[in-house]
Amino acid sequence: SCRWCLPAWWSSTAISSSNCSADPLARGTTPEQRARTKALALELAKLAKDYDCSDIRLLDVRDLSEVMDWILVVSGTSDRQMRSVADLMKKHAREQGQSAWQGSRDEHATWIVLDFVDLVVHLFEPNQRAWYDIEGLWGDAEDVELNS
C-alpha cells in the first residue's frame, strides 16, 4: 500500500523494500495526459458529491510525489454507498479511457483505494479517514478548489 499513501519524504528504502509494484514510468508525462488526469479527478470529485459523499478534497501532489499527481480523498456514509461510488468511479474512468490500474478495500469497506496511476482515490468511512489522516501525510500538498 506504499504507493497509495506515502509522501515523497518517506525513505526510499521503505518504498523499495515493500511489496509495491508501481511503475513510475507509467506516469502520464505529456501535458495532455496530465490535463486528462486532472479532468478525471475533478469529474470523480463531482460524481462523489452527486452521490452524497462528503468532505471531498483533491490534493495536488505533482511537486511532492514521483509516482502520482493527484490524490482524491472522500468520505462516505456506509460501506454500500462507498462500494457503489467506487464502482461508478471505475466505470466513469473506463468510459474516459482511463481504467483503474489497481484497487483495494478493507474487509468492511471502510477504506477503498482506486489507483489510476497519476490519480489515487481514497474513499473512507469518516473514523477510518481520521485514523489514517492521508491529508496530514500530504500536508504540503495544495488543495485544488472544487466547483460546487
C-alpha positions as a printed Julia matrix, in Angstrom:
148×3 Matrix{Float64}:
   0.0    0.0     0.0
   3.02   2.33   -0.09
   2.11   3.84   -3.43
  -1.27   4.94   -2.2
  -0.41   6.92    0.86
   3.27   7.66    1.44
   4.61  11.13    0.68
   7.86  11.75   -1.16
   9.81  12.48    2.03
   9.36   8.85    3.11
  12.62   6.96    2.86
  13.27   5.33   -0.49
  14.34   2.14    1.28
  10.9    1.85    2.87
   9.31   2.02   -0.55
  11.75  -0.27   -2.34
  11.59  -2.92    0.37
   7.8   -3.12    0.3
   5.62  -5.16   -2.0
   4.76  -2.13   -4.1
   4.97  -2.88   -7.8
   4.16   0.61   -9.05
   5.85   1.53  -12.3
   6.83   5.22  -12.11
   7.43   5.16  -15.88
   3.72   4.52  -16.41
   3.03   8.03  -15.17
   1.49  10.49  -17.63
   4.36  12.56  -18.95
   2.76  14.75  -21.58
   0.8   17.89  -20.74
  -2.22  16.35  -22.46
  -2.08  13.23  -20.28
  -1.74  15.31  -17.14
  -4.65  17.56  -18.19
  -6.81  14.46  -18.83
  -5.94  13.09  -15.4
  -6.79  16.37  -13.66
 -10.09  16.49  -15.57
 -10.83  12.92  -14.46
 -10.03  13.84  -10.84
 -12.45  16.78  -10.98
 -15.14  14.6   -12.6
 -14.74  11.91   -9.94
 -14.95  14.55   -7.2
 -18.23  15.78   -8.72
 -19.51  12.21   -9.0
 -18.74  11.66   -5.3
 -20.62  14.85   -4.41
 -23.58  13.85   -6.6
 -23.8   10.57   -4.68
 -23.82  12.28   -1.27
 -20.2   11.76   -0.27
 -18.78  14.47    1.96
 -15.55  16.23    2.88
 -14.23  15.89   -0.68
 -10.65  17.06   -1.15
  -8.43  16.96   -4.2
  -4.74  17.3    -3.42
  -2.16  18.37   -5.99
   0.96  16.32   -5.23
   2.77  16.85   -8.55
   5.69  18.59   -6.83
   5.73  16.17   -3.89
   5.43  12.69   -5.41
   7.33  10.79   -8.02
   4.54   8.28   -8.6
   1.29  10.27   -8.78
  -0.03  13.75   -9.45
  -3.37  13.87   -7.66
  -4.98  12.39   -4.55
  -8.75  12.5    -4.18
  -9.98  11.89   -0.62
 -13.69  11.36    0.02
 -15.83  10.35    2.99
 -18.81   8.05    2.63
 -21.65   7.22    4.99
 -21.86   3.44    4.6
 -20.0    0.52    3.07
 -22.78   0.12    0.49
 -22.53   3.76   -0.58
 -18.73   3.63   -0.76
 -18.71   0.42   -2.83
 -21.32   1.9    -5.19
 -19.39   5.15   -5.61
 -16.16   3.22   -6.21
 -17.87   1.12   -8.88
 -19.3    4.25  -10.52
 -15.87   5.9   -10.45
 -14.24   2.9   -12.13
 -16.99   2.82  -14.75
 -16.71   6.54  -15.47
 -12.93   6.35  -15.75
 -13.19   3.38  -18.14
 -15.58   5.39  -20.3
 -12.94   8.15  -20.38
 -10.25   5.64  -21.42
  -8.54   5.64  -18.01
  -9.13   2.3   -16.34
  -8.06   1.73  -12.76
  -4.64   0.11  -12.62
  -5.34  -1.4    -9.25
  -7.83  -1.18   -6.41
  -8.13  -2.38   -2.86
 -10.52  -2.28    0.06
 -10.52  -3.5     3.6
 -12.85  -6.28    4.72
 -15.68  -3.97    5.79
 -15.23  -1.39    3.02
 -14.22   1.37    5.43
 -11.3    2.31    3.16
 -11.42   1.79   -0.6
  -8.49   2.75   -2.81
  -8.61   3.18   -6.59
  -5.29   3.65   -8.36
  -5.45   5.33  -11.76
  -1.61   5.72  -11.8
  -1.49   9.55  -11.87
  -4.56   9.79   -9.64
  -5.21   7.81   -6.47
  -8.7    7.91   -4.95
  -9.33   7.17   -1.26
 -12.93   6.56   -0.16
 -13.12   6.47    3.63
 -15.58   5.91    6.4
 -15.04   9.11    8.5
 -13.44   7.4    11.52
 -11.0    5.49    9.29
 -10.2    8.71    7.45
  -9.36  10.46   10.72
  -7.22   7.5    11.81
  -5.14   7.27    8.61
  -5.01  11.05    8.06
  -3.95  10.97    4.4
  -4.33  14.74    4.25
  -1.89  15.09    7.16
   0.66  12.86    5.44
   0.41  15.14    2.41
   0.25  18.35    4.44
   2.38  20.25    1.92
   0.03  19.42   -0.95
  -2.04  22.16   -2.49
  -5.83  21.82   -2.17
  -7.5   22.1    -5.56
 -10.65  24.2    -5.48
 -13.68  22.12   -6.37
 -16.65  23.82   -8.01
 -19.92  23.35   -6.19
